[in-house]
mmCIF file of C-alpha atoms and ligand atoms in Angstrom:
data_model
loop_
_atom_site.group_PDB
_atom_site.id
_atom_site.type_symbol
_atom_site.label_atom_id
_atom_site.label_comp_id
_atom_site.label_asym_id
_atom_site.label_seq_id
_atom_site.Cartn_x
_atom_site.Cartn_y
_atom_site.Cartn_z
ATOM 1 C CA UNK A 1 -24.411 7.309 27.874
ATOM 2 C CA UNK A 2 -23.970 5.728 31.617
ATOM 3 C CA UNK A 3 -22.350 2.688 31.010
ATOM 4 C CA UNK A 4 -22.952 -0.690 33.705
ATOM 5 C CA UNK A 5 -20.314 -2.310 34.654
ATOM 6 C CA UNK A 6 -19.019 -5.033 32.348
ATOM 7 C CA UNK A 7 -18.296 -8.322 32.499
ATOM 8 C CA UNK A 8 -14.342 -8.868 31.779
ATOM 9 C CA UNK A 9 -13.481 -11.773 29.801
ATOM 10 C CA UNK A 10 -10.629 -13.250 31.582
ATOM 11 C CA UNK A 11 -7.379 -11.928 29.232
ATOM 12 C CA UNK A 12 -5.639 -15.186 30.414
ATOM 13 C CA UNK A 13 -7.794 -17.690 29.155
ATOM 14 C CA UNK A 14 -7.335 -16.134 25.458
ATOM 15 C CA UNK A 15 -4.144 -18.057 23.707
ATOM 16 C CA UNK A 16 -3.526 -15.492 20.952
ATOM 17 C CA UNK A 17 -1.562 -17.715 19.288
ATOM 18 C CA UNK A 18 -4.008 -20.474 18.048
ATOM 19 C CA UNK A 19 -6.908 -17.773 18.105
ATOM 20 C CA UNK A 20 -9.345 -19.226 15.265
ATOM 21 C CA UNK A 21 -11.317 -16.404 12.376
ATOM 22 C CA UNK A 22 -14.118 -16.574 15.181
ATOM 23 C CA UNK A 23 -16.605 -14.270 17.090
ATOM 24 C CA UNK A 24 -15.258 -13.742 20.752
ATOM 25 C CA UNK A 25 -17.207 -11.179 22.938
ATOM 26 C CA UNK A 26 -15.388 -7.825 23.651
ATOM 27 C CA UNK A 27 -16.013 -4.895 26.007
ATOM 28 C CA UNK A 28 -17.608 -2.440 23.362
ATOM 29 C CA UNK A 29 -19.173 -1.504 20.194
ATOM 30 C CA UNK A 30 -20.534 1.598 18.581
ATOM 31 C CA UNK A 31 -23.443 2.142 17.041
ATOM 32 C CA UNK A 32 -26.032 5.000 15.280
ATOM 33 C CA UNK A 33 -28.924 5.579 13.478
ATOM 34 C CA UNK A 34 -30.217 7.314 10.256
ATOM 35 C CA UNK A 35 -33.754 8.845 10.945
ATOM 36 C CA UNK A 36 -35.413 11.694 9.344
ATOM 37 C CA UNK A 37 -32.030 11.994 7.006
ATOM 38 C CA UNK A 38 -29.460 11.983 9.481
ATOM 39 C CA UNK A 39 -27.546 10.234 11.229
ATOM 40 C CA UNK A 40 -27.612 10.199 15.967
ATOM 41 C CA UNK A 41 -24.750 10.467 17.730
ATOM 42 C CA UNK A 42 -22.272 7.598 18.185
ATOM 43 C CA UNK A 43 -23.286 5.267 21.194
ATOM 44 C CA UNK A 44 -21.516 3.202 23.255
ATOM 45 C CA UNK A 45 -23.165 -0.296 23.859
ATOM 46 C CA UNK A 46 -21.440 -2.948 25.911
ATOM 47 C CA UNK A 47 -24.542 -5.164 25.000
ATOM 48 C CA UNK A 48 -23.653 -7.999 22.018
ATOM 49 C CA UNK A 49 -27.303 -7.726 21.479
ATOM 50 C CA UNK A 50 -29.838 -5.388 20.016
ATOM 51 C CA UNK A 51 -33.983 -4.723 19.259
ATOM 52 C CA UNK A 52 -34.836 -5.184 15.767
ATOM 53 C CA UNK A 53 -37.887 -4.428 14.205
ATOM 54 C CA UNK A 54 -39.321 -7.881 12.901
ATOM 55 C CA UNK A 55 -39.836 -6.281 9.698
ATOM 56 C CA UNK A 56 -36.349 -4.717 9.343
ATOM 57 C CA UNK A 57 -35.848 -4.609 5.376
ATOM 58 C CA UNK A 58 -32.476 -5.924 6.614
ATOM 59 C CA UNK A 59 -33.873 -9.136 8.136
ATOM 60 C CA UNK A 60 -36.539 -9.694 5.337
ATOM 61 C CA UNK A 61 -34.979 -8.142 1.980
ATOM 62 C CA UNK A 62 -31.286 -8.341 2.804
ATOM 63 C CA UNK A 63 -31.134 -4.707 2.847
ATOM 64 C CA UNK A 64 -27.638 -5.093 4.363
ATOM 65 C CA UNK A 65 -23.819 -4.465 3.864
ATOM 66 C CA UNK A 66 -20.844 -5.266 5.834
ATOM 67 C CA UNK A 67 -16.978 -4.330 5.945
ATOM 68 C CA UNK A 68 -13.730 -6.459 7.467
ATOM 69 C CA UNK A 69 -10.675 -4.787 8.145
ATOM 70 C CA UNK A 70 -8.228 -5.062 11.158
ATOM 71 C CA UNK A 71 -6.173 -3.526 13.675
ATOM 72 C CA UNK A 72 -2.433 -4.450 14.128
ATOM 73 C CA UNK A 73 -0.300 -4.160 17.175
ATOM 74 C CA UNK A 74 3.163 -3.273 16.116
ATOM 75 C CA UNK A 75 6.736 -4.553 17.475
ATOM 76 C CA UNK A 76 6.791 -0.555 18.302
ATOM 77 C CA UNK A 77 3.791 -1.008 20.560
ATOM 78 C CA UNK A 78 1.585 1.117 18.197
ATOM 79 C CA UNK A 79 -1.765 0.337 17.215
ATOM 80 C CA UNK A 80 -2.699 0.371 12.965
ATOM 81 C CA UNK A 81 -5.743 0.152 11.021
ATOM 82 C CA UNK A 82 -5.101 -0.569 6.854
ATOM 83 C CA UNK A 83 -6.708 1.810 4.272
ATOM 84 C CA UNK A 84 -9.306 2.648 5.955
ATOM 85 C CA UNK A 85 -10.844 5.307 3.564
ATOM 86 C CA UNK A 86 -11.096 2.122 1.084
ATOM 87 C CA UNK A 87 -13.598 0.402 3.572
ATOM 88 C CA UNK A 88 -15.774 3.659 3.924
ATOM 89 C CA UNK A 89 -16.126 4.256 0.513
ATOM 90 C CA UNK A 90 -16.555 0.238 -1.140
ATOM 91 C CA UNK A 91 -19.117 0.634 1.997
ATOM 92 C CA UNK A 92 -20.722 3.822 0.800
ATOM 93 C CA UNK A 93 -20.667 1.798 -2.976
ATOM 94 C CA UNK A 94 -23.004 -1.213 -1.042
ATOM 95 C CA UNK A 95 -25.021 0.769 0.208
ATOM 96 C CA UNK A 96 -26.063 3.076 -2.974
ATOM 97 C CA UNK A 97 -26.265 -0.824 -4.745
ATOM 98 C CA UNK A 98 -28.880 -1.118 -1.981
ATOM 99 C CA UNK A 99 -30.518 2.199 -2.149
ATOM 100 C CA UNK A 100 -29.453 2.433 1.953
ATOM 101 C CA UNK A 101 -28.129 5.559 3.587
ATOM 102 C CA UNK A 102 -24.393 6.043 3.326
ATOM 103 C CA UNK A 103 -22.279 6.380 5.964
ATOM 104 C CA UNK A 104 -19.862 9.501 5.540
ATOM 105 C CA UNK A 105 -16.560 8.953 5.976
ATOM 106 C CA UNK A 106 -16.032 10.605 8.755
ATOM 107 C CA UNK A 107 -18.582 9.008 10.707
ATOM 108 C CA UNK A 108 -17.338 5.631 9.317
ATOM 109 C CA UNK A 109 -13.390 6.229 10.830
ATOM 110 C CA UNK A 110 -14.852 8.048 14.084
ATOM 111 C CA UNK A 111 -16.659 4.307 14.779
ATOM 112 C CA UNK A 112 -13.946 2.871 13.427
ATOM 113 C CA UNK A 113 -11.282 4.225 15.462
ATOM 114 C CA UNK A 114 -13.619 4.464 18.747
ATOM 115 C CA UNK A 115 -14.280 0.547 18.452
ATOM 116 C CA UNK A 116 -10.424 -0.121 18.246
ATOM 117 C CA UNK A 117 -9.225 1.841 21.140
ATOM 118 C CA UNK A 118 -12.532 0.916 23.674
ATOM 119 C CA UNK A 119 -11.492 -2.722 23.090
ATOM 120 C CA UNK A 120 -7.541 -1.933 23.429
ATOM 121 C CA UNK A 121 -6.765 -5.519 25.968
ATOM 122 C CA UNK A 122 -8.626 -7.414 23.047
ATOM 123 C CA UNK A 123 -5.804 -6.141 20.076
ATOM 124 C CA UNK A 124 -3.702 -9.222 20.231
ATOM 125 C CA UNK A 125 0.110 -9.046 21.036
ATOM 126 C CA UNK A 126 2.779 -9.040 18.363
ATOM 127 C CA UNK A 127 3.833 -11.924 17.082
ATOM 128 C CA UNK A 128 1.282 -14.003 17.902
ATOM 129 C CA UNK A 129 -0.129 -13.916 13.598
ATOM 130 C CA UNK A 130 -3.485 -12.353 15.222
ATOM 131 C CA UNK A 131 -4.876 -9.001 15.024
ATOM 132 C CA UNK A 132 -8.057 -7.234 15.752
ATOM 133 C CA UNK A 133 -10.713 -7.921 13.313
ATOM 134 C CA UNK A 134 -13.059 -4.901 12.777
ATOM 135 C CA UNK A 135 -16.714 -5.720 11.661
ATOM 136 C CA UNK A 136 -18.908 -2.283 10.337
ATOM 137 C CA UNK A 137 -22.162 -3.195 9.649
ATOM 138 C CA UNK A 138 -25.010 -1.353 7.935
ATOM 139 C CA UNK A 139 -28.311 -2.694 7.919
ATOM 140 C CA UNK A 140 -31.896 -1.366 6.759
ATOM 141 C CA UNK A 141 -33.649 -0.911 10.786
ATOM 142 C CA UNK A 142 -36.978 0.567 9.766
ATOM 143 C CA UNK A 143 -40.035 -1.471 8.953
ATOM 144 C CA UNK A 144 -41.333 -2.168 5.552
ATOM 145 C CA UNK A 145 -43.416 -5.240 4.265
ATOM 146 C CA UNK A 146 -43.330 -4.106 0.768
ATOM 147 C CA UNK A 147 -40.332 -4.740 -1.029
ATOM 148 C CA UNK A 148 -38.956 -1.129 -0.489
ATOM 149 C CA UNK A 149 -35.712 0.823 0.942
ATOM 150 C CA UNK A 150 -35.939 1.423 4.622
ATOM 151 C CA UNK A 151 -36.631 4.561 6.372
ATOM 152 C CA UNK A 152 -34.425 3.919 9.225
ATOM 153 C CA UNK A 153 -30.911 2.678 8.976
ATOM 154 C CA UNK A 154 -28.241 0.942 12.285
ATOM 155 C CA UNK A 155 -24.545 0.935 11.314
ATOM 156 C CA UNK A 156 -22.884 -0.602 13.740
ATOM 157 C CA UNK A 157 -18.959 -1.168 14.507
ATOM 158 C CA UNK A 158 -18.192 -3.984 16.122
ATOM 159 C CA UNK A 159 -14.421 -5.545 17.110
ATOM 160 C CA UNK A 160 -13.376 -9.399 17.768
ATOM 161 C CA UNK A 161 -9.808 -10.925 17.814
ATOM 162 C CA UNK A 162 -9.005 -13.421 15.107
ATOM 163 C CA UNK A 163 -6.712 -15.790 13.772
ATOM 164 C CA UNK A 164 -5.767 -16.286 10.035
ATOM 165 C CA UNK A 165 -8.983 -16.813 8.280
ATOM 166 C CA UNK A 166 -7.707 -20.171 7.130
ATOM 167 C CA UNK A 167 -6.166 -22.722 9.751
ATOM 168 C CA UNK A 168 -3.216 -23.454 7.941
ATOM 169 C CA UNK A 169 -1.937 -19.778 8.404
ATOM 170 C CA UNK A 170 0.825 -18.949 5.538
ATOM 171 C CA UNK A 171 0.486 -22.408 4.538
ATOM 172 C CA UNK A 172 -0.683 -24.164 1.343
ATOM 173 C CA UNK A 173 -4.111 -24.754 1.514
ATOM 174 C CA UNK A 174 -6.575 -27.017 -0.948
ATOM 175 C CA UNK A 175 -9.252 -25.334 -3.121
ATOM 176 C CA UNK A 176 -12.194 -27.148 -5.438
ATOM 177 C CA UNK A 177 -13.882 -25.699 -8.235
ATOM 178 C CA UNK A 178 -17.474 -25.617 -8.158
ATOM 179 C CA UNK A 179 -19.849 -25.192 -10.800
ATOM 180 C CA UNK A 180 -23.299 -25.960 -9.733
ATOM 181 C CA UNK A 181 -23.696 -22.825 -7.081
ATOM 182 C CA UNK A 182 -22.717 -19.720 -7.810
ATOM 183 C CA UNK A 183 -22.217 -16.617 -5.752
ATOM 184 C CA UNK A 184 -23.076 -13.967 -7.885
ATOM 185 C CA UNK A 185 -24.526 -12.904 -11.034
ATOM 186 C CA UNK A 186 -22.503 -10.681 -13.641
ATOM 187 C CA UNK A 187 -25.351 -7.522 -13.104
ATOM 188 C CA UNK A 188 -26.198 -8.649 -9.951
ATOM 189 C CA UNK A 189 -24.317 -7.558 -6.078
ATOM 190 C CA UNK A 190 -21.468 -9.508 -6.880
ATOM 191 C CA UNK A 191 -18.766 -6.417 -6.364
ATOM 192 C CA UNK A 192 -20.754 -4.683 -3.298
ATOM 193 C CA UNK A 193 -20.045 -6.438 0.020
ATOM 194 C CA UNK A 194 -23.466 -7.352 1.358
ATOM 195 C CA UNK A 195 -25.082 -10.455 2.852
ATOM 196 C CA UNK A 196 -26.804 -12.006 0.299
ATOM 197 C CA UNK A 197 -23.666 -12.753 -1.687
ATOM 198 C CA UNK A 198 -21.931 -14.993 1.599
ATOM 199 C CA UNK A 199 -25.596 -16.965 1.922
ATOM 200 C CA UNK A 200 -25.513 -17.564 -1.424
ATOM 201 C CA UNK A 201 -21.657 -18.739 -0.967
ATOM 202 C CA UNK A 202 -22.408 -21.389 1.406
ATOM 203 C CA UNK A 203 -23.600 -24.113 -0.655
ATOM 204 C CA UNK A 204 -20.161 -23.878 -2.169
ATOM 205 C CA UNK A 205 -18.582 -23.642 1.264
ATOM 206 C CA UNK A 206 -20.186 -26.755 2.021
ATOM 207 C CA UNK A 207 -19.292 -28.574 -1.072
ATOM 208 C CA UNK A 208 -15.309 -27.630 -0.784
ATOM 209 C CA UNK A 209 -15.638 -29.276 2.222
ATOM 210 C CA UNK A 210 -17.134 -31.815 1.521
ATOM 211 C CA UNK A 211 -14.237 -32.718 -1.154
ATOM 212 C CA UNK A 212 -11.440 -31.878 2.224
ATOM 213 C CA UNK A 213 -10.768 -28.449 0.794
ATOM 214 C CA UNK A 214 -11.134 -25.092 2.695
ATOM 215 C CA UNK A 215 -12.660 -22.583 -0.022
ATOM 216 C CA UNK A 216 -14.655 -23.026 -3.410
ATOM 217 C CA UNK A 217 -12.706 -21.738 -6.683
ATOM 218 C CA UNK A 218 -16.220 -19.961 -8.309
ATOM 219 C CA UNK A 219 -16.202 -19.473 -12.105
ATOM 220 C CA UNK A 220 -18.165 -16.353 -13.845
ATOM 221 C CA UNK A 221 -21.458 -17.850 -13.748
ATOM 222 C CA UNK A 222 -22.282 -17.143 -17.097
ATOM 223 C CA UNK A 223 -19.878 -19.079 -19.157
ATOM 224 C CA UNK A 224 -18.695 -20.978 -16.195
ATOM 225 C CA UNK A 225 -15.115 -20.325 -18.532
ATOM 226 C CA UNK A 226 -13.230 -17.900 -16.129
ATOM 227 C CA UNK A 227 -11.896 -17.560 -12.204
ATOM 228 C CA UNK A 228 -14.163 -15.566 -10.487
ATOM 229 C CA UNK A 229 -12.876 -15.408 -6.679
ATOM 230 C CA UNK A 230 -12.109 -17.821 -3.589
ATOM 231 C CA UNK A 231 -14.884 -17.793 -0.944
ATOM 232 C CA UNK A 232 -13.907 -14.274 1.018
ATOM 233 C CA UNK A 233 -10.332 -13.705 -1.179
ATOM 234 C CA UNK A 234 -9.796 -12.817 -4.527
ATOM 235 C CA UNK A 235 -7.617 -14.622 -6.487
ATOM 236 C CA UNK A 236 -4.280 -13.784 -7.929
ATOM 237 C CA UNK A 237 -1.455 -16.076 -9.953
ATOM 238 C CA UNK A 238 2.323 -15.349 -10.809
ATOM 239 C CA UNK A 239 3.425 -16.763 -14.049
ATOM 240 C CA UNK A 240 6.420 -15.170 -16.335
ATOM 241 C CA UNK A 241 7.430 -12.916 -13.821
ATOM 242 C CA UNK A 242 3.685 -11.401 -13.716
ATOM 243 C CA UNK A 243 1.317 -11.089 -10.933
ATOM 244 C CA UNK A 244 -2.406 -11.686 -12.700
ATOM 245 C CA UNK A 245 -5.716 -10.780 -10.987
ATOM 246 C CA UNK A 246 -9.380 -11.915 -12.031
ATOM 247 C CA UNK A 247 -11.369 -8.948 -13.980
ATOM 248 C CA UNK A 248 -14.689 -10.117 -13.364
ATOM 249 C CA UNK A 249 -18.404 -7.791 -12.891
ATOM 250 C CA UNK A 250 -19.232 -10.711 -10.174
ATOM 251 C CA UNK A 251 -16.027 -10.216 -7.784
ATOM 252 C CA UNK A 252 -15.205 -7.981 -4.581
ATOM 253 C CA UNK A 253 -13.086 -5.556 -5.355
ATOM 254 C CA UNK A 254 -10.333 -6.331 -2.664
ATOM 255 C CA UNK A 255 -8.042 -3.616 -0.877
ATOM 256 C CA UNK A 256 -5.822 -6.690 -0.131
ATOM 257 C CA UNK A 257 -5.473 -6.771 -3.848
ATOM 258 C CA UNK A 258 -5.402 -3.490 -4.687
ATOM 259 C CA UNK A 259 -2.646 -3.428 -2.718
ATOM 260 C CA UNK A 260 -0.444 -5.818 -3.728
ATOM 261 C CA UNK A 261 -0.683 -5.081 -7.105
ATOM 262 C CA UNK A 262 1.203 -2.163 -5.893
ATOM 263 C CA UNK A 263 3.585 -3.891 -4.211
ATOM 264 C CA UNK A 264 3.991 -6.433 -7.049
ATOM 265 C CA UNK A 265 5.014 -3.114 -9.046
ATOM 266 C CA UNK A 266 7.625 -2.169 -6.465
ATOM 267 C CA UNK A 267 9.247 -5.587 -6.421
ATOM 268 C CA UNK A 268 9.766 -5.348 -10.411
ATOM 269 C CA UNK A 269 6.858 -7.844 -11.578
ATOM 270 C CA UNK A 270 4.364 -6.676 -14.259
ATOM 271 C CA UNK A 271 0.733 -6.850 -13.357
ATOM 272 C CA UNK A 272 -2.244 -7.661 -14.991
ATOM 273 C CA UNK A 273 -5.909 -7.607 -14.160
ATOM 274 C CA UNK A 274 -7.861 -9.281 -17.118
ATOM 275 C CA UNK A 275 -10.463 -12.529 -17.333
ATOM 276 C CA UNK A 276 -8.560 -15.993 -16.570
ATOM 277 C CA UNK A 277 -9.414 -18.339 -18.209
ATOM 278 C CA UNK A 278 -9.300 -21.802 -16.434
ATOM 279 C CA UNK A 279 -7.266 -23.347 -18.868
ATOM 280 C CA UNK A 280 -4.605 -21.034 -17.958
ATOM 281 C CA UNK A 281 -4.465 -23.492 -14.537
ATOM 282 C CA UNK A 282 -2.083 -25.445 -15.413
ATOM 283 C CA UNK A 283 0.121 -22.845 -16.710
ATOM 284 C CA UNK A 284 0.797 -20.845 -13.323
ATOM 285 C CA UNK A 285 3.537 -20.995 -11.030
ATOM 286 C CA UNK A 286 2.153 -19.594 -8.085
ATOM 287 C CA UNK A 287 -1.235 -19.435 -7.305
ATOM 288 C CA UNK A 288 -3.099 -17.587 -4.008
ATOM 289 C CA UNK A 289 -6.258 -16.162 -2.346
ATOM 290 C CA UNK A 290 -6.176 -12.612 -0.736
ATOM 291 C CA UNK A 291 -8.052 -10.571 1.585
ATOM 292 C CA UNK A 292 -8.614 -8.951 4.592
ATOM 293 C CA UNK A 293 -9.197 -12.155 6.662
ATOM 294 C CA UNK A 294 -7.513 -14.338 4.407
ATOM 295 C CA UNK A 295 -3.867 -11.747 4.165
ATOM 296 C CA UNK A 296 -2.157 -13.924 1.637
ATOM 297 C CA UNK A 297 -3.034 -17.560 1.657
ATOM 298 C CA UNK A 298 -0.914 -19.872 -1.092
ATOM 299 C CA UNK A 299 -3.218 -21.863 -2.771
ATOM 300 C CA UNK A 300 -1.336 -25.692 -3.228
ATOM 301 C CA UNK A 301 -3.890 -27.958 -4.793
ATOM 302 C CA UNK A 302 -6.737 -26.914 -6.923
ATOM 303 C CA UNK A 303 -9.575 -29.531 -7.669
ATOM 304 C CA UNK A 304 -11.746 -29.755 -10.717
ATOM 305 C CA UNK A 305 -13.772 -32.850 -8.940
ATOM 306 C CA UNK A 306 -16.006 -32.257 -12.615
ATOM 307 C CA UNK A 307 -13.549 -33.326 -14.804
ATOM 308 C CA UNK A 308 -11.758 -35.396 -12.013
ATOM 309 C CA UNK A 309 -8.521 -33.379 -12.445
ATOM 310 C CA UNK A 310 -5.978 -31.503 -9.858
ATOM 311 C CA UNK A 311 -3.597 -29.122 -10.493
ATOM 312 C CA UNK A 312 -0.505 -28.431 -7.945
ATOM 313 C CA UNK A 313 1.720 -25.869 -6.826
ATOM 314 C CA UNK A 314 3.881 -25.420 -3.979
ATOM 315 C CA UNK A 315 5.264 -29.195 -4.639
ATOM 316 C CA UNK A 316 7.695 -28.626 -1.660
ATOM 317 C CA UNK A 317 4.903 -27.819 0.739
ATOM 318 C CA UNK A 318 6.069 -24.233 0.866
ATOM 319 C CA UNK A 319 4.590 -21.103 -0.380
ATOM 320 C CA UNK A 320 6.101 -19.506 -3.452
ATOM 321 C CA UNK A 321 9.204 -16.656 -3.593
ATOM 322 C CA UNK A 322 6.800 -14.495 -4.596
ATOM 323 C CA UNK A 323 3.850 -15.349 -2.579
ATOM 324 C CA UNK A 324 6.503 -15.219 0.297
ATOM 325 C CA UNK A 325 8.137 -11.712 -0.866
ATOM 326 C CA UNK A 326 4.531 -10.192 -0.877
ATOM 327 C CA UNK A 327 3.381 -11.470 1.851
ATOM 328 C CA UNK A 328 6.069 -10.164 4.174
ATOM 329 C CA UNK A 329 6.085 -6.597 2.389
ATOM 330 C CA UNK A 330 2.449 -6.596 2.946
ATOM 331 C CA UNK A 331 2.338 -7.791 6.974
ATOM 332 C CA UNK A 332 5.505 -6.083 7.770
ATOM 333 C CA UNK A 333 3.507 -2.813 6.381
ATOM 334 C CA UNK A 334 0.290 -3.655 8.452
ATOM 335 C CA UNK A 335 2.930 -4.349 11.379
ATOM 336 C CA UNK A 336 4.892 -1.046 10.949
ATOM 337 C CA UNK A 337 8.264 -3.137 10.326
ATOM 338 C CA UNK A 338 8.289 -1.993 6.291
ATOM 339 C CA UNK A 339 8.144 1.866 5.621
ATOM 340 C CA UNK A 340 5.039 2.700 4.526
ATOM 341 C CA UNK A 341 5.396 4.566 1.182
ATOM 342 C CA UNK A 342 1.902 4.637 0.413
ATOM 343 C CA UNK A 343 0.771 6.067 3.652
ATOM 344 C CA UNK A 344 -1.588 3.590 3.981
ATOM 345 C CA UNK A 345 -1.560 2.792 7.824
ATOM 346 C CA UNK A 346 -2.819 4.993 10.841
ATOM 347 C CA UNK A 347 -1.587 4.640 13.967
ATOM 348 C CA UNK A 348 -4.272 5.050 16.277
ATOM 349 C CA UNK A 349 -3.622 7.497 19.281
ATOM 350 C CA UNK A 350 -4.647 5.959 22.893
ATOM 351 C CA UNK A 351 -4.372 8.802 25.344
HETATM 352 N N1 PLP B 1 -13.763 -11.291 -1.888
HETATM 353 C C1 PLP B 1 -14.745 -11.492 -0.998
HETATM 354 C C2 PLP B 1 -15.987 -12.171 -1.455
HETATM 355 C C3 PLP B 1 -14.587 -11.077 0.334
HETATM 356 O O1 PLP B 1 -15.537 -11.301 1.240
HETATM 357 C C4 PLP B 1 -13.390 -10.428 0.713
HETATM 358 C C5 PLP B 1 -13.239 -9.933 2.065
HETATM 359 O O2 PLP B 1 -13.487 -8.807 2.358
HETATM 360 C C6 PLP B 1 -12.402 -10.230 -0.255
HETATM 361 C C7 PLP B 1 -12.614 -10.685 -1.546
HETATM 362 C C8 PLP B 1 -11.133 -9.525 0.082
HETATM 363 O O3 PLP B 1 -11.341 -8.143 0.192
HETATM 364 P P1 PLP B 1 -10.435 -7.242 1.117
HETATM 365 O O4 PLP B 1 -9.030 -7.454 0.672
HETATM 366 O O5 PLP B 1 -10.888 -5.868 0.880
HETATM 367 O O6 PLP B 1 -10.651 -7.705 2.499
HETATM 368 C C1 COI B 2 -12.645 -10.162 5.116
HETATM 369 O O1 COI B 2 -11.649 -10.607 4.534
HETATM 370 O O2 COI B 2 -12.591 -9.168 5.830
HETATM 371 C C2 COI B 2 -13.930 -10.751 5.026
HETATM 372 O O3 COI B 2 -14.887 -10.021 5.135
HETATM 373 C C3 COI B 2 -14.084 -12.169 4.966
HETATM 374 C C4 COI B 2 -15.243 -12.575 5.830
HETATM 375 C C5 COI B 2 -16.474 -12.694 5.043
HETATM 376 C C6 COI B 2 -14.953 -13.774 6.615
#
């Protein structure tokens, strides 16, 4: 494909340091489609836009599924992406939960990979606590009017520097419990990562803040008994030397977690996924969100504005020893400044 020429964001107006989790325009993306059961070759697109058939079953039906992952520069000057076979396949698990066309893995890392390195000025500098955030996207293209799967599917990869997902950066941040919106539903898309789950989240974005917190705490919305997840992290508590994770039918399952119940293995802790009950609140000594976007966040004040209640942590403003000890195993993995046992990075090769 002939590319135009592109307009060039001016590199010097960018401060990567106070970079907010925002959309900023790059030079590329990638994108193909799945017609007559396969899938076109990639394209190149330096448009942010794109025709959609107004009755996309993405657009009317939410036939649609997402991923987040990121690209680190390294102190070494090398580029990494994180697990990325773990974002092709929970992306291949949305979109069988949505009866859409997979993506094969392959295809996934090629768009992957191709998005990184035609965007290479826009992976911020080391040190700065910002990285490259990679959006793929996979969306039902074809029209329908009857509630049906799609013909015709777009997955798209698209790239955007970010800041920490929440403004206080490794710092404590405040969290509310809310109980009259819920996310999910136990049977329902709760673990696949698709749209309808973050528009059904923002009545309890919007509530959090209204109460001066960043993120709402959801329970399972069944009993309303047990921690679910934070907004766009999972949640995870140390108590008694043990790093404890929500088992829940109605969470994401996170790589950031999945990972650092690894690493909470290597640094001699015992782990534990299993239902929390939110009684057990008051019992924790560390408490924290996780994710992609989110890396570790400590979690200082939870609020139960229903029973007019707060618990604390971090009582000296600082995050815990073992939030701390994860945290920098876990970046300084991403950043290529801890070996990488697992063999979880890739460095990505710019000719
Ligand atoms: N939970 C939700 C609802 C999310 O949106 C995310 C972000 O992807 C996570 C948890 C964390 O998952 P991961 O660590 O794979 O980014
Ligand atoms: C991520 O952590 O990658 C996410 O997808 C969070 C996003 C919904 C803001």
């Amino acid at each position: 494909m002939l590319l135009k020429t592109i307009e060039i964001e001016p590199m010097e107006n960018i401060n990567w340091g106070t970079l907010p989790f925002g959309y900023l325009k790059t030079d590329f993306n990638v994108r193909t489609v799945y017609k007559n059961g396969q899938w076109s070759k990639l394209e190149v697109s330096d448009s942010e836009f794109m025709p959609v058939h107004i009755s996309a079953t993405g657009l009317h039906y939410g036939q649609e599924a997402f991923e987040g992952m990121k690209a680190y520069m390294g102190k070494d000057g090398k580029v990494r992406i994180f697990r990325w076979i773990e974002n092709a396949k929970r992306m291949q698990r949305s979109a069988k939960g949505t009866f859409m066309a997979e993506v094969p893995d392959e295809l996934f890392h090629e768009a992957v990979v191709k998005a990184v390195k035609l965007n290479k000025r826009f992976i911020p500098p080391y040190g700065t606590g910002a990285a490259l955030y990679i959006r793929p996207l996979l969306f039902g293209s074809g029209g329908e009017i009857g509630v049906k799967p799609s013909s015709e599917y777009t997955f798209i990869v698209f790239v955007s520097p970010v800041g920490p997902y929440f403004k206080e950066g490794f710092n404590p941040v405040k969290i509310a419990i809310v109980r009259d919106s819920d996310r999910a539903a136990p049977q329902g898309t709760g673990t696949l990562k698709v749209g309808g789950n973050y528009a059904a989240s923002l009545r309890g974005i919007a509530k959090a803040h209204d109460l001066g917190c960043s993120s709402p705490l959801y329970l399972d919305s069944k009993e309303k008994k047990y921690i679910d997840e934070i907004g766009a992290a999972n949640f995870f508590a140390i108590k008694d030397n043990t790093y404890i994770t929500s088992k829940s039918e109605s969470i994401l399952p996170s790589i950031t977690n999945m990972s650092l119940i690894d690493l909470a293995n290597d640094i001699g802790l015992k782990t534990i996924r299993r239902p929390i009950d939110i009684n057990e609140l008051e019992t924790f000594e560390e408490v924290g969100a996780c994710g992609t976007a989110a890396i570790i966040t400590p979690i200082g004040e939870i609020k139960d504005p229903d029973n007019n209640k707060s618990y604390n942590y971090c009582k000296n403003g600082k995050p815990g020893p073992v939030s701390l000890k994860l945290y920098e195993t876990l970046v300084g993995i991403q950043y290529g400044e801890v070996a990488d046992k697992y063999n979880w990075t890739e460095v990505i090769e710019f000719e």
